[in-house]
C-alpha cells in the first residue's frame, strides 16, 4: 500500500496510485517541480500547496484510497486496436474506380503527392487501409522500390506522399481495403533538385550530412509549442528564424501545459474538445495541415524540424492515450510527414516522465515509426532523469539533456565513446532570467557550453527564457529572440565551417584545455572560463599559422609568421578565448594582429 511515507516516484510508477493522485492532485503530474519531487515523501508533497494542505476532507480521502492500493496496481483500461474493415465497400463498387490526381514533375528532394478522390462514409481514419508500392527503374538494373502508406485527409480525399529521392520516372500501384482505392496505378516524374536543396540529413560517423553530401551541423534551438500559438506569433517566429543562425528546431506536435504555457490552442489533433473529450478515432485534419505547412516553411529556411512526438507536460490526455491510439496516431503522422526532407523524429521529450509508458512501449512505438517511414529519417529519444539505451539500433543519434546543473557539454567526448553515435545535447540550460535553474544562465555561459561541446566533437542546443509581460518566452512559444548568444553561435558556426572536414573531432588534450579539430590540419584549444595571459603551445609536426579567437567578442587575430615546434601565444587574460592552429598549406582567411592594429 501507499501512505505518507511513500515516495512520489514510487506512487507515480503504479497505475492505480497514479490515478488516485491525478484525481485528487490534478496539477501534480504537470508541475514544473515534478522532477525535483520524485524522491520526496507523499506526506511532504501535499504540504507544499496550501490549497491541498488545508483541505482536510480531500486529504482524508486521498490517504484512504492510497492505503488500499497494491504496489503494482491494476493496469489502466485502454481501447482495443481497430482493424480496417475489409467490407468497407460492397462488391458493387468497381476496383480501382476512384479518381487519381497526379502531381506535376517534382524536383528531387521535394514532396511527391498523389491524391485519390474516394469514399467518405463511416470512419475512413480507421476503416480504410491504403498503401502503395513506388518503383524507380534506375539505370542498368539499379532501380528500387518503396512501400508508402497512405492516409485520409478528410472530405473523401486520400493522399500518398513520397520524398523524391531519385530523379527520373517512378511508377506506383495501390493496395487498399476500400475497393475503389485498390489497384490504382500511374507514373510520376522527378526532376533535378532546386537550387539550395540538399536532401534529408543522415548520420555521417559522429556527425551529419545531407543526402547530396553537404555537411549539416545541427546548431539547434527549441520552441516547443510554437505551432500552437496562432498566426501572429507563428509568423513572428518564422521571421526571427530567417535572421537567426539555427539549423534545427525542436518542436512538439501536441500543445504543452507548463510554466508560461497556459493558453489553449485554436485546434487540436483529434476531433472533440477539452471540455467534452476527444474522439481518438478521428483526426482533425486541419491540425495536421497546419503543422505540415509550418514544417515546410522551416524547410524553405534551411531548418530541420526535430519533431517531438510525445511529451509529459499535458492536461488534455494526449500523453496517455493507450497503446492502440498511440500506434494509430504515429502511423498517421509519420505517413503524413515522412515525405518532407527536413523532418527528424524525436520519440519523446523527457521520455522518463511519461509514467504510463514502459521501455517496451517505447520500443514498440519506435518500431511503428520505422515501419511507416520509407525514407529512414533520423530518430532519437530525449531524457530527463536517466538516459535511454542509445545503443538501440533504431536510435540514430543521442538526444540528451543535462544530468548535472553545471557539467554537461564537458561530457560530450565521453558520451561519443560510450554510445558510438553523434551527440546532440538538445537541452543543456537556456539563456534567460526566470526562477528555474535550467532557464536563467547567461549568454556567456550558454555560448561557453556550445564551444565546450563543439571542441569535443558534438553539438549543443539553444533555448531562450527571458520573461516578458505577454509570457511569450521563445523556448515555449517562439516570437522574438533578445538574448546575446545567437550571434555568438553564428560565429561558432563560421569557425566550424572553416575546418577541412566541416566539423571538429576530439584530439589529444591537456588536463586543463580540450582540443578538437582535424589532426595535423586544423586544431582548436578552448580555455572556457579560464583566463590565461599566455599559453605555451607545442605544435604538431609541420608549420602552422596561429590564431587567437575571442569567442565572445567574435574576433580572430593571427600571430605574424609561420610557426613550428613550440610557440608562446599571448592572450588577453579574458574568459572564453581559444587558440587555433592551421596547417600552413591550408589557411582560412583571418586578419593578423598587425593588420588589426594597423
Coordinates of C-alpha atoms in Angstrom, one line a residue:
X1 CA 0.0 0.0 0.0
X2 CA 1.0 3.7 -0.2
X3 CA 1.0 6.1 2.7
X4 CA 2.5 9.4 3.8
X5 CA 5.9 7.8 3.9
X6 CA 5.9 6.6 0.3
X7 CA 8.0 8.4 -2.3
X8 CA 6.2 10.2 -5.0
X9 CA 8.1 8.5 -7.8
X10 CA 7.1 5.1 -6.5
X11 CA 3.4 6.1 -6.4
X12 CA 3.6 7.5 -9.9
X13 CA 5.1 4.2 -11.1
X14 CA 1.9 2.4 -10.0
X15 CA -1.0 2.9 -12.4
X16 CA -3.6 2.7 -9.6
X17 CA -1.8 5.0 -7.3
X18 CA -1.1 7.5 -10.1
X19 CA -4.8 7.6 -10.9
X20 CA -5.6 8.4 -7.2
X21 CA -3.0 11.2 -7.2
X22 CA -4.3 12.6 -10.5
X23 CA -7.8 12.6 -9.2
X24 CA -7.1 14.5 -6.0
X25 CA -4.0 16.4 -7.1
X26 CA -4.7 17.2 -10.7
X27 CA -1.8 19.6 -11.3
X28 CA 0.9 17.4 -9.8
X29 CA 1.9 15.4 -12.9
X30 CA 2.3 18.5 -15.0
X31 CA 4.0 20.5 -12.3
X32 CA 7.3 22.2 -13.3
X33 CA 8.7 20.9 -10.0
X34 CA 7.9 17.2 -10.7
X35 CA 11.4 16.1 -11.4
X36 CA 12.6 17.6 -8.1
X37 CA 9.8 15.9 -6.2
X38 CA 10.2 12.3 -7.3
X39 CA 12.2 11.3 -4.2
X40 CA 10.0 13.3 -1.8
X41 CA 7.6 11.5 0.5
X42 CA 3.9 12.0 -0.2
X43 CA 3.2 13.5 3.2
X44 CA 5.6 16.3 2.3
X45 CA 4.3 16.7 -1.3
X46 CA 0.8 17.5 -0.2
X47 CA 2.1 20.2 2.3
X48 CA 3.7 22.2 -0.5
X49 CA 0.5 23.6 -1.9
X50 CA -1.7 25.5 0.7
X51 CA -4.8 24.5 -1.2
X52 CA -4.1 20.8 -0.6
X53 CA -2.5 21.3 2.8
X54 CA -5.6 22.8 4.3
X55 CA -8.2 20.6 2.6
X56 CA -8.7 18.0 5.4
X57 CA -11.6 16.2 3.7
X58 CA -9.6 15.7 0.5
X59 CA -6.5 14.5 2.3
X60 CA -8.5 12.0 4.4
X61 CA -10.0 10.6 1.2
X62 CA -6.5 10.6 -0.5
X63 CA -4.8 8.6 2.2
X64 CA -7.8 6.2 2.5
X65 CA -7.7 5.4 -1.2
X66 CA -3.9 5.1 -1.4
X67 CA -3.9 2.8 1.6
X68 CA -5.8 0.1 -0.3
X69 CA -3.7 0.3 -3.5
X70 CA -1.4 -2.6 -4.0
X71 CA 2.2 -1.9 -5.0
X72 CA 1.7 -2.9 -8.6
X73 CA -1.8 -1.6 -9.1
X74 CA -4.3 -2.6 -11.7
X75 CA -3.4 -1.6 -15.3
X76 CA -5.3 1.2 -16.8
X77 CA -8.0 0.2 -19.2
X78 CA -7.5 1.3 -22.8
X79 CA -9.4 0.8 -26.0
X80 CA -8.5 -2.1 -28.3
X81 CA -6.9 -1.7 -31.7
X82 CA -9.3 -1.2 -34.6
X83 CA -8.7 -3.2 -37.7
X84 CA -9.5 -1.8 -41.1
X85 CA -12.9 -3.0 -42.5
X86 CA -12.4 -5.5 -45.4
X87 CA -16.0 -5.0 -46.3
X88 CA -15.9 -1.2 -46.2
X89 CA -17.2 -1.0 -49.8
X90 CA -19.5 -3.5 -51.2
X91 CA -18.7 -5.8 -54.2
X92 CA -20.8 -3.5 -56.4
X93 CA -18.0 -0.9 -56.2
X94 CA -15.5 -1.5 -59.0
X95 CA -11.9 -2.0 -58.0
X96 CA -9.7 0.9 -58.9
X97 CA -12.7 3.2 -59.7
X98 CA -11.5 6.2 -57.6
X99 CA -10.2 9.2 -59.5
X100 CA -6.5 10.0 -59.3
X101 CA -4.7 13.3 -59.4
X102 CA -1.1 13.1 -60.3
X103 CA 1.5 15.7 -59.4
X104 CA 3.3 17.8 -61.9
X105 CA 7.0 17.0 -62.3
X106 CA 8.5 17.2 -58.8
X107 CA 12.1 18.4 -58.1
X108 CA 14.3 16.0 -56.3
X109 CA 14.1 16.2 -52.5
X110 CA 10.5 17.6 -52.9
X111 CA 7.3 16.1 -51.8
X112 CA 5.5 13.8 -54.4
X113 CA 1.8 13.8 -53.6
X114 CA -0.7 11.5 -55.3
X115 CA -4.3 12.4 -54.4
X116 CA -7.2 10.0 -54.7
X117 CA -10.8 11.0 -54.5
X118 CA -12.6 8.2 -52.8
X119 CA -15.3 7.2 -50.3
X120 CA -16.1 9.2 -47.1
X121 CA -18.8 7.1 -45.3
X122 CA -18.2 5.5 -42.0
X123 CA -14.9 6.5 -40.4
X124 CA -12.2 6.3 -43.1
X125 CA -9.5 7.1 -40.5
X126 CA -9.9 3.6 -39.1
X127 CA -12.0 1.7 -41.7
X128 CA -9.6 2.1 -44.6
X129 CA -6.0 1.0 -45.1
X130 CA -4.2 2.3 -48.1
X131 CA -0.6 1.6 -49.2
X132 CA 1.3 1.8 -52.5
X133 CA 4.5 0.5 -54.0
X134 CA 6.5 3.1 -55.8
X135 CA 9.1 1.8 -58.2
X136 CA 12.0 3.6 -59.8
X137 CA 13.5 2.0 -62.9
X138 CA 17.0 3.3 -62.4
X139 CA 19.8 2.5 -64.9
X140 CA 21.2 -0.9 -65.7
X141 CA 19.0 -2.6 -63.1
X142 CA 19.8 -0.2 -60.3
X143 CA 16.2 0.7 -59.6
X144 CA 14.4 0.2 -56.3
X145 CA 11.0 0.3 -54.7
X146 CA 9.5 2.0 -51.7
X147 CA 6.5 0.9 -49.7
X148 CA 4.4 4.0 -48.9
X149 CA 1.5 4.3 -46.5
X150 CA -1.4 6.5 -47.4
X151 CA -3.7 8.5 -45.1
X152 CA -7.1 10.1 -45.1
X153 CA -7.1 13.9 -45.4
X154 CA -10.9 14.5 -45.0
X155 CA -13.8 15.0 -47.4
X156 CA -13.2 11.8 -49.3
X157 CA -9.5 12.8 -50.1
X158 CA -6.7 10.2 -49.6
X159 CA -3.1 11.0 -50.1
X160 CA 0.1 9.1 -50.8
X161 CA 3.3 11.0 -50.2
X162 CA 6.8 10.1 -51.1
X163 CA 10.1 12.0 -50.7
X164 CA 11.5 12.4 -54.2
X165 CA 14.8 10.7 -53.6
X166 CA 15.9 9.8 -57.2
X167 CA 15.4 11.6 -60.5
X168 CA 13.6 10.0 -63.3
X169 CA 10.3 8.2 -63.7
X170 CA 8.5 6.5 -60.8
X171 CA 5.5 4.2 -61.2
X172 CA 3.1 3.2 -58.4
X173 CA 0.3 0.7 -57.7
X174 CA -2.0 0.9 -54.8
X175 CA -3.5 -1.6 -52.4
X176 CA -6.5 -0.9 -50.1
X177 CA -9.3 -2.4 -48.1
X178 CA -11.5 0.1 -50.0
X179 CA -12.3 -1.5 -53.4
X180 CA -12.3 1.9 -55.2
X181 CA -8.8 2.7 -54.0
X182 CA -7.3 -0.7 -54.7
X183 CA -5.3 -1.4 -57.8
X184 CA -4.8 2.2 -59.0
X185 CA -1.6 3.0 -60.8
X186 CA 0.3 5.8 -62.5
X187 CA 3.6 7.3 -63.2
X188 CA 5.3 10.5 -61.9
X189 CA 8.4 12.4 -62.9
X190 CA 11.2 13.6 -60.6
X191 CA 13.4 16.3 -62.0
X192 CA 16.7 17.9 -60.9
X193 CA 16.7 19.4 -57.4
X194 CA 16.0 23.1 -56.9
X195 CA 19.0 25.3 -56.1
X196 CA 19.9 25.3 -52.4
X197 CA 18.2 22.0 -51.6
X198 CA 20.4 19.1 -50.4
X199 CA 18.0 16.3 -49.3
X200 CA 17.4 14.7 -45.9
X201 CA 20.0 14.6 -43.2
X202 CA 21.7 11.3 -42.3
X203 CA 24.4 10.2 -39.8
X204 CA 27.9 10.5 -41.1
X205 CA 30.1 8.9 -38.4
X206 CA 29.8 11.1 -35.3
X207 CA 28.4 13.9 -37.4
X208 CA 25.7 14.6 -40.0
X209 CA 25.4 15.2 -43.8
X210 CA 22.7 15.8 -46.3
X211 CA 21.9 13.2 -48.9
X212 CA 23.9 15.1 -51.5
X213 CA 27.0 15.1 -49.2
X214 CA 26.6 18.7 -48.0
X215 CA 27.7 18.9 -44.4
X216 CA 25.0 19.6 -41.8
X217 CA 25.8 21.0 -38.4
X218 CA 22.8 20.8 -36.1
X219 CA 23.2 24.0 -34.2
X220 CA 19.6 24.0 -33.0
X221 CA 17.1 25.9 -30.9
X222 CA 13.9 25.0 -29.1
X223 CA 10.4 26.4 -29.3
X224 CA 8.3 23.6 -28.0
X225 CA 4.8 24.8 -28.7
X226 CA 5.4 27.4 -31.4
X227 CA 2.9 25.9 -33.9
X228 CA 0.1 26.1 -31.4
X229 CA 0.2 29.9 -30.9
X230 CA -1.8 31.4 -33.8
X231 CA -0.8 33.3 -36.9
X232 CA 0.7 36.5 -35.4
X233 CA 3.2 34.8 -33.1
X234 CA 4.0 32.0 -35.5
X235 CA 4.8 34.4 -38.3
X236 CA 7.0 36.4 -36.0
X237 CA 8.8 33.1 -35.1
X238 CA 9.5 32.4 -38.8
X239 CA 10.7 35.9 -39.3
X240 CA 13.1 35.6 -36.4
X241 CA 14.4 32.3 -37.6
X242 CA 15.1 33.7 -41.0
X243 CA 17.7 36.0 -39.4
X244 CA 19.0 33.6 -36.8
X245 CA 21.9 31.1 -37.2
X246 CA 19.9 28.0 -36.2
X247 CA 19.8 24.9 -38.5
X248 CA 17.4 22.8 -36.4
X249 CA 14.2 23.5 -34.4
X250 CA 13.0 21.2 -31.6
X251 CA 9.2 21.4 -31.5
X252 CA 6.3 19.4 -30.2
X253 CA 3.3 18.0 -32.1
X254 CA 0.9 18.4 -29.1
X255 CA 0.4 21.6 -27.1
X256 CA 2.2 22.0 -23.8
X257 CA 0.9 22.6 -20.3
X258 CA 3.7 24.0 -18.1
X259 CA 5.2 27.2 -16.8
X260 CA 4.2 30.0 -19.2
X261 CA 2.2 27.6 -21.3
X262 CA -1.3 28.0 -20.1
X263 CA -3.0 29.2 -23.3
X264 CA -5.3 26.9 -25.3
X265 CA -4.5 26.3 -29.0
X266 CA -7.1 27.0 -31.7
X267 CA -7.2 23.5 -33.0
X268 CA -6.2 20.0 -31.7
X269 CA -5.0 16.8 -33.2
X270 CA -8.3 15.0 -32.6
X271 CA -11.9 15.8 -33.1
X272 CA -13.6 16.9 -29.9
X273 CA -12.7 19.5 -27.2
X274 CA -11.0 19.7 -23.8
X275 CA -14.4 20.1 -22.1
X276 CA -16.3 17.3 -23.9
X277 CA -13.4 14.9 -24.5
X278 CA -11.8 13.5 -27.7
X279 CA -12.8 11.1 -30.4
X280 CA -9.4 9.3 -30.6
X281 CA -10.6 7.5 -33.8
X282 CA -10.9 10.7 -35.8
X283 CA -8.1 13.2 -36.5
X284 CA -8.7 16.8 -37.1
X285 CA -7.0 17.2 -40.4
X286 CA -6.8 21.0 -40.0
X287 CA -4.3 20.5 -37.2
X288 CA -2.0 18.3 -39.3
X289 CA -2.4 20.5 -42.4
X290 CA -1.3 23.5 -40.3
X291 CA 1.6 21.6 -38.8
X292 CA 3.0 20.4 -42.1
X293 CA 2.7 23.9 -43.5
X294 CA 4.9 25.2 -40.7
X295 CA 7.4 22.3 -41.2
X296 CA 7.6 23.1 -45.0
X297 CA 8.2 26.8 -44.1
X298 CA 11.1 25.7 -41.9
X299 CA 12.4 23.7 -44.8
X300 CA 12.5 26.7 -47.0
X301 CA 14.6 28.4 -44.4
X302 CA 17.0 25.5 -44.4
X303 CA 16.0 24.4 -40.9
X304 CA 15.4 20.8 -39.8
X305 CA 12.2 20.1 -37.9
X306 CA 13.1 17.9 -34.9
X307 CA 9.6 16.8 -34.2
X308 CA 8.7 15.6 -30.6
X309 CA 6.0 13.0 -30.9
X310 CA 5.2 12.7 -27.2
X311 CA 5.8 14.8 -24.1
X312 CA 4.7 14.6 -20.4
X313 CA 3.5 18.2 -19.9
X314 CA -0.1 17.6 -20.8
X315 CA -3.5 18.5 -19.4
X316 CA -5.6 17.2 -22.4
X317 CA -4.9 13.4 -22.2
X318 CA -2.5 13.2 -25.2
X319 CA 0.4 11.8 -23.1
X320 CA -1.6 8.7 -22.1
X321 CA -3.9 7.7 -24.9
X322 CA -3.2 4.0 -24.7
X323 CA -1.2 1.7 -27.0
X324 CA -3.8 1.4 -29.8
X325 CA -4.3 5.1 -30.1
X326 CA -0.6 5.8 -29.7
X327 CA 0.1 3.4 -32.6
X328 CA -2.6 4.8 -34.8
X329 CA -1.5 8.4 -34.2
X330 CA 2.1 7.6 -35.0
X331 CA 1.1 5.8 -38.2
X332 CA -0.9 8.7 -39.3
X333 CA 1.6 11.5 -38.5
X334 CA 4.6 9.6 -39.9
X335 CA 2.8 8.8 -43.2
X336 CA 1.8 12.5 -43.5
X337 CA 5.2 14.0 -42.8
X338 CA 7.9 11.4 -43.8
X339 CA 8.0 12.9 -47.3
X340 CA 9.4 16.2 -46.0
X341 CA 13.2 16.2 -46.4
X342 CA 13.7 18.3 -43.3
X343 CA 11.9 16.0 -40.8
X344 CA 13.6 14.4 -37.8
X345 CA 11.7 12.2 -35.3
X346 CA 12.1 12.6 -31.5
X347 CA 10.0 9.9 -29.9
X348 CA 9.7 12.0 -26.7
X349 CA 10.8 14.9 -24.8
X350 CA 11.7 13.6 -21.3
X351 CA 10.5 10.1 -22.0
X352 CA 11.1 9.0 -18.4
X353 CA 8.4 11.4 -17.1
X354 CA 5.7 9.7 -19.3
X355 CA 4.7 7.4 -16.5
X356 CA 2.2 5.4 -18.5
X357 CA 4.9 4.1 -20.9
X358 CA 7.5 1.5 -20.3
X359 CA 10.7 0.8 -22.2
X360 CA 8.8 -1.9 -24.1
X361 CA 6.2 0.6 -25.1
X362 CA 8.9 2.9 -26.4
X363 CA 10.5 0.1 -28.4
X364 CA 7.1 -0.7 -29.9
X365 CA 6.4 2.9 -30.7
X366 CA 9.8 3.3 -32.4
X367 CA 9.0 0.3 -34.5
X368 CA 5.8 1.9 -35.6
X369 CA 7.7 5.0 -36.7
X370 CA 10.2 2.9 -38.6
X371 CA 7.6 0.8 -40.3
X372 CA 5.8 3.8 -41.7
X373 CA 8.8 5.9 -42.7
X374 CA 10.1 4.5 -46.0
X375 CA 12.9 7.2 -46.1
X376 CA 14.5 6.3 -42.8
X377 CA 14.7 9.8 -41.2
X378 CA 16.8 10.4 -38.1
X379 CA 15.2 9.3 -34.8
X380 CA 16.1 9.6 -31.2
X381 CA 14.6 9.9 -27.7
X382 CA 15.3 12.6 -25.1
X383 CA 15.7 12.1 -21.3
X384 CA 15.0 13.9 -18.1
X385 CA 16.5 11.9 -15.2
X386 CA 18.2 9.0 -16.9
X387 CA 19.5 8.2 -20.4
X388 CA 17.7 5.8 -22.7
X389 CA 19.8 3.0 -24.0
X390 CA 21.2 4.8 -27.0
X391 CA 22.8 1.6 -28.3
X392 CA 19.3 0.5 -29.7
X393 CA 19.6 0.1 -33.4
X394 CA 16.7 2.4 -34.2
X395 CA 18.3 5.3 -32.5
X396 CA 20.5 7.3 -35.0
X397 CA 21.9 9.8 -32.6
X398 CA 21.9 10.7 -28.9
X399 CA 19.5 13.5 -28.0
X400 CA 20.4 14.3 -24.4
X401 CA 19.6 16.6 -21.5
X402 CA 21.9 17.7 -18.8
X403 CA 22.3 15.3 -15.9
X404 CA 24.2 17.9 -13.8
X405 CA 23.5 21.5 -13.1
X406 CA 26.9 22.6 -14.3
X407 CA 28.7 19.9 -16.2
X408 CA 27.1 18.7 -19.4
X409 CA 28.8 19.7 -22.6
X410 CA 32.1 18.6 -21.0
X411 CA 30.8 15.0 -21.2
X412 CA 30.5 15.1 -25.0
X413 CA 33.6 13.1 -25.9
X414 CA 32.9 10.5 -23.2
X415 CA 29.4 10.0 -24.4
X416 CA 30.7 9.6 -28.0
X417 CA 32.9 6.8 -26.8
X418 CA 30.1 5.2 -24.7
X419 CA 27.4 5.2 -27.4
X420 CA 29.4 5.3 -30.7
X421 CA 26.9 7.8 -32.1
X422 CA 26.6 11.6 -32.7
X423 CA 26.0 13.5 -29.5
X424 CA 23.3 16.3 -29.7
X425 CA 22.9 18.0 -26.3
X426 CA 19.4 19.4 -27.1
X427 CA 18.9 20.7 -23.6
X428 CA 21.9 22.0 -21.5
X429 CA 20.0 25.0 -20.0
X430 CA 18.6 28.1 -21.5
X431 CA 19.7 31.7 -21.7
X432 CA 17.2 33.7 -19.7
X433 CA 16.1 35.1 -16.3
X434 CA 13.2 33.0 -15.0
X435 CA 13.3 31.5 -11.5
X436 CA 14.2 27.9 -12.7
X437 CA 17.9 27.0 -12.8
X438 CA 17.5 25.4 -16.2
X439 CA 16.2 28.8 -17.6
X440 CA 18.5 31.5 -16.2
X441 CA 22.0 31.0 -17.4
X442 CA 23.8 34.0 -19.1
X443 CA 24.5 34.3 -22.8
X444 CA 28.2 33.9 -21.9
X445 CA 27.6 30.6 -20.2
X446 CA 25.4 29.2 -22.9
X447 CA 28.0 30.2 -25.5
X448 CA 30.7 28.5 -23.4
X449 CA 28.7 25.3 -23.4
X450 CA 28.3 25.4 -27.2
X451 CA 32.1 25.7 -27.5
X452 CA 32.8 23.0 -24.9
X453 CA 30.6 20.6 -26.9
X454 CA 32.0 21.6 -30.2
X455 CA 35.6 21.0 -29.5
X456 CA 34.7 17.6 -28.0
X457 CA 33.0 16.6 -31.3
X458 CA 29.4 17.2 -30.5
X459 CA 26.5 19.7 -30.8
X460 CA 24.7 21.8 -28.2
X461 CA 21.2 23.2 -28.4
X462 CA 20.0 26.7 -27.7
X463 CA 16.9 28.0 -25.9
X464 CA 15.8 31.4 -24.5
X465 CA 13.6 32.0 -21.5
X466 CA 13.6 35.8 -20.9
X467 CA 10.3 36.7 -19.1
X468 CA 8.1 39.4 -20.6
X469 CA 4.6 40.8 -19.8
X470 CA 3.0 38.7 -22.5
X471 CA 4.7 35.5 -21.2
X472 CA 5.8 34.8 -24.8
X473 CA 9.1 33.0 -24.0
X474 CA 11.0 31.8 -27.0
X475 CA 11.6 28.3 -25.6
X476 CA 7.8 27.8 -25.2
X477 CA 6.1 29.8 -27.9
X478 CA 8.7 31.4 -30.2
X479 CA 8.3 35.0 -31.1
X480 CA 11.4 37.2 -30.8
X481 CA 14.9 36.5 -29.7
X482 CA 16.5 39.1 -27.4
X483 CA 19.5 37.2 -26.0
X484 CA 23.2 37.6 -26.6
X485 CA 24.1 34.0 -27.5
X486 CA 22.6 33.6 -31.0
X487 CA 25.2 35.9 -32.7
X488 CA 28.0 34.1 -30.9
X489 CA 26.5 30.8 -32.1
X490 CA 26.6 32.1 -35.6
X491 CA 30.3 32.9 -35.1
X492 CA 31.0 29.4 -33.9
X493 CA 29.3 28.1 -37.0
X494 CA 31.7 30.0 -39.2
X495 CA 34.7 28.6 -37.3
X496 CA 33.3 25.1 -37.7
X497 CA 32.7 25.6 -41.4
X498 CA 36.4 26.5 -41.9
X499 CA 37.5 23.1 -40.8
X500 CA 38.7 20.9 -43.7
X501 CA 36.0 18.4 -42.8
X502 CA 33.4 21.0 -41.8
X503 CA 33.4 19.5 -38.3
X504 CA 35.5 19.1 -35.2
X505 CA 36.5 15.8 -33.6
X506 CA 38.2 15.3 -30.2
X507 CA 42.0 15.4 -30.3
X508 CA 44.6 14.6 -27.6
X509 CA 44.0 17.2 -25.0
X510 CA 45.7 18.7 -22.0
X511 CA 44.4 18.4 -18.5
X512 CA 43.1 22.0 -18.5
X513 CA 42.4 22.6 -22.2
X514 CA 40.3 20.4 -24.5
X515 CA 41.5 20.3 -28.1
X516 CA 39.4 19.4 -31.1
X517 CA 39.5 19.6 -34.9
X518 CA 41.3 17.7 -37.6
X519 CA 44.7 16.2 -36.7
X520 CA 47.7 18.0 -38.1
X521 CA 45.5 20.3 -40.1
X522 CA 43.1 22.3 -38.0
X523 CA 43.2 22.3 -34.2
X524 CA 41.3 24.4 -31.7
X525 CA 42.1 24.6 -28.0
X526 CA 39.4 26.2 -25.8
X527 CA 40.1 27.9 -22.5
X528 CA 36.4 28.4 -21.4
X529 CA 36.1 30.2 -18.1
X530 CA 39.9 30.2 -17.6
X531 CA 41.7 33.5 -18.4
X532 CA 45.4 33.0 -19.1
X533 CA 47.6 35.9 -20.3
X534 CA 49.6 33.5 -22.5
X535 CA 49.9 29.8 -23.4
X536 CA 52.9 27.8 -24.4
X537 CA 51.7 25.5 -27.2
X538 CA 53.6 22.5 -28.5
X539 CA 52.7 22.3 -32.2
X540 CA 52.3 19.1 -34.1
X541 CA 54.9 18.3 -36.7
X542 CA 54.9 20.8 -39.5
X543 CA 54.3 24.5 -39.9
X544 CA 51.2 26.3 -38.6
X545 CA 49.5 29.7 -38.6
X546 CA 48.4 30.5 -35.0
X547 CA 45.1 32.3 -34.4
X548 CA 43.8 33.8 -31.2
X549 CA 40.0 33.5 -31.1
X550 CA 37.8 35.6 -28.8
X551 CA 34.6 33.6 -28.9
X552 CA 32.6 36.2 -27.1
X553 CA 33.7 39.3 -29.0
X554 CA 33.8 37.3 -32.2
X555 CA 37.3 38.2 -33.4
X556 CA 40.1 36.2 -34.9
X557 CA 43.7 37.6 -34.6
X558 CA 46.6 35.9 -36.3
X559 CA 50.1 35.9 -35.0
X560 CA 52.5 37.1 -37.6
X561 CA 54.6 34.5 -39.3
X562 CA 54.5 30.7 -39.6
X563 CA 55.3 28.6 -36.6
X564 CA 56.7 25.2 -35.8
X565 CA 57.9 23.4 -32.7
X566 CA 56.8 25.4 -29.6
X567 CA 55.1 28.8 -29.7
X568 CA 54.3 31.2 -26.8
X569 CA 50.8 32.6 -27.6
X570 CA 50.0 35.9 -26.0
X571 CA 46.4 36.0 -24.7
X572 CA 44.3 38.9 -23.2
X573 CA 43.6 37.3 -19.8
X574 CA 39.9 37.2 -20.6
X575 CA 37.5 34.3 -20.4
X576 CA 36.1 32.5 -23.4
X577 CA 39.3 32.5 -25.5
X578 CA 40.6 29.9 -27.9
X579 CA 43.7 29.1 -29.9
X580 CA 43.5 27.8 -33.4
X581 CA 46.4 26.1 -35.3
X582 CA 46.0 25.9 -39.1
X583 CA 48.4 24.0 -41.2
X584 CA 50.3 26.5 -43.4
X585 CA 49.2 24.9 -46.7
X586 CA 45.5 25.3 -45.8
X587 CA 44.9 28.8 -44.5
X588 CA 41.4 30.2 -43.8
X589 CA 41.1 34.0 -44.1
X590 CA 41.9 35.8 -40.9
X591 CA 43.4 39.2 -40.2
X592 CA 46.8 39.3 -38.5
X593 CA 47.3 41.1 -35.2
X594 CA 49.5 43.6 -37.1
X595 CA 46.8 44.2 -39.7
X596 CA 44.2 44.7 -37.0
X597 CA 46.4 47.2 -35.2
X598 CA 47.1 49.0 -38.4

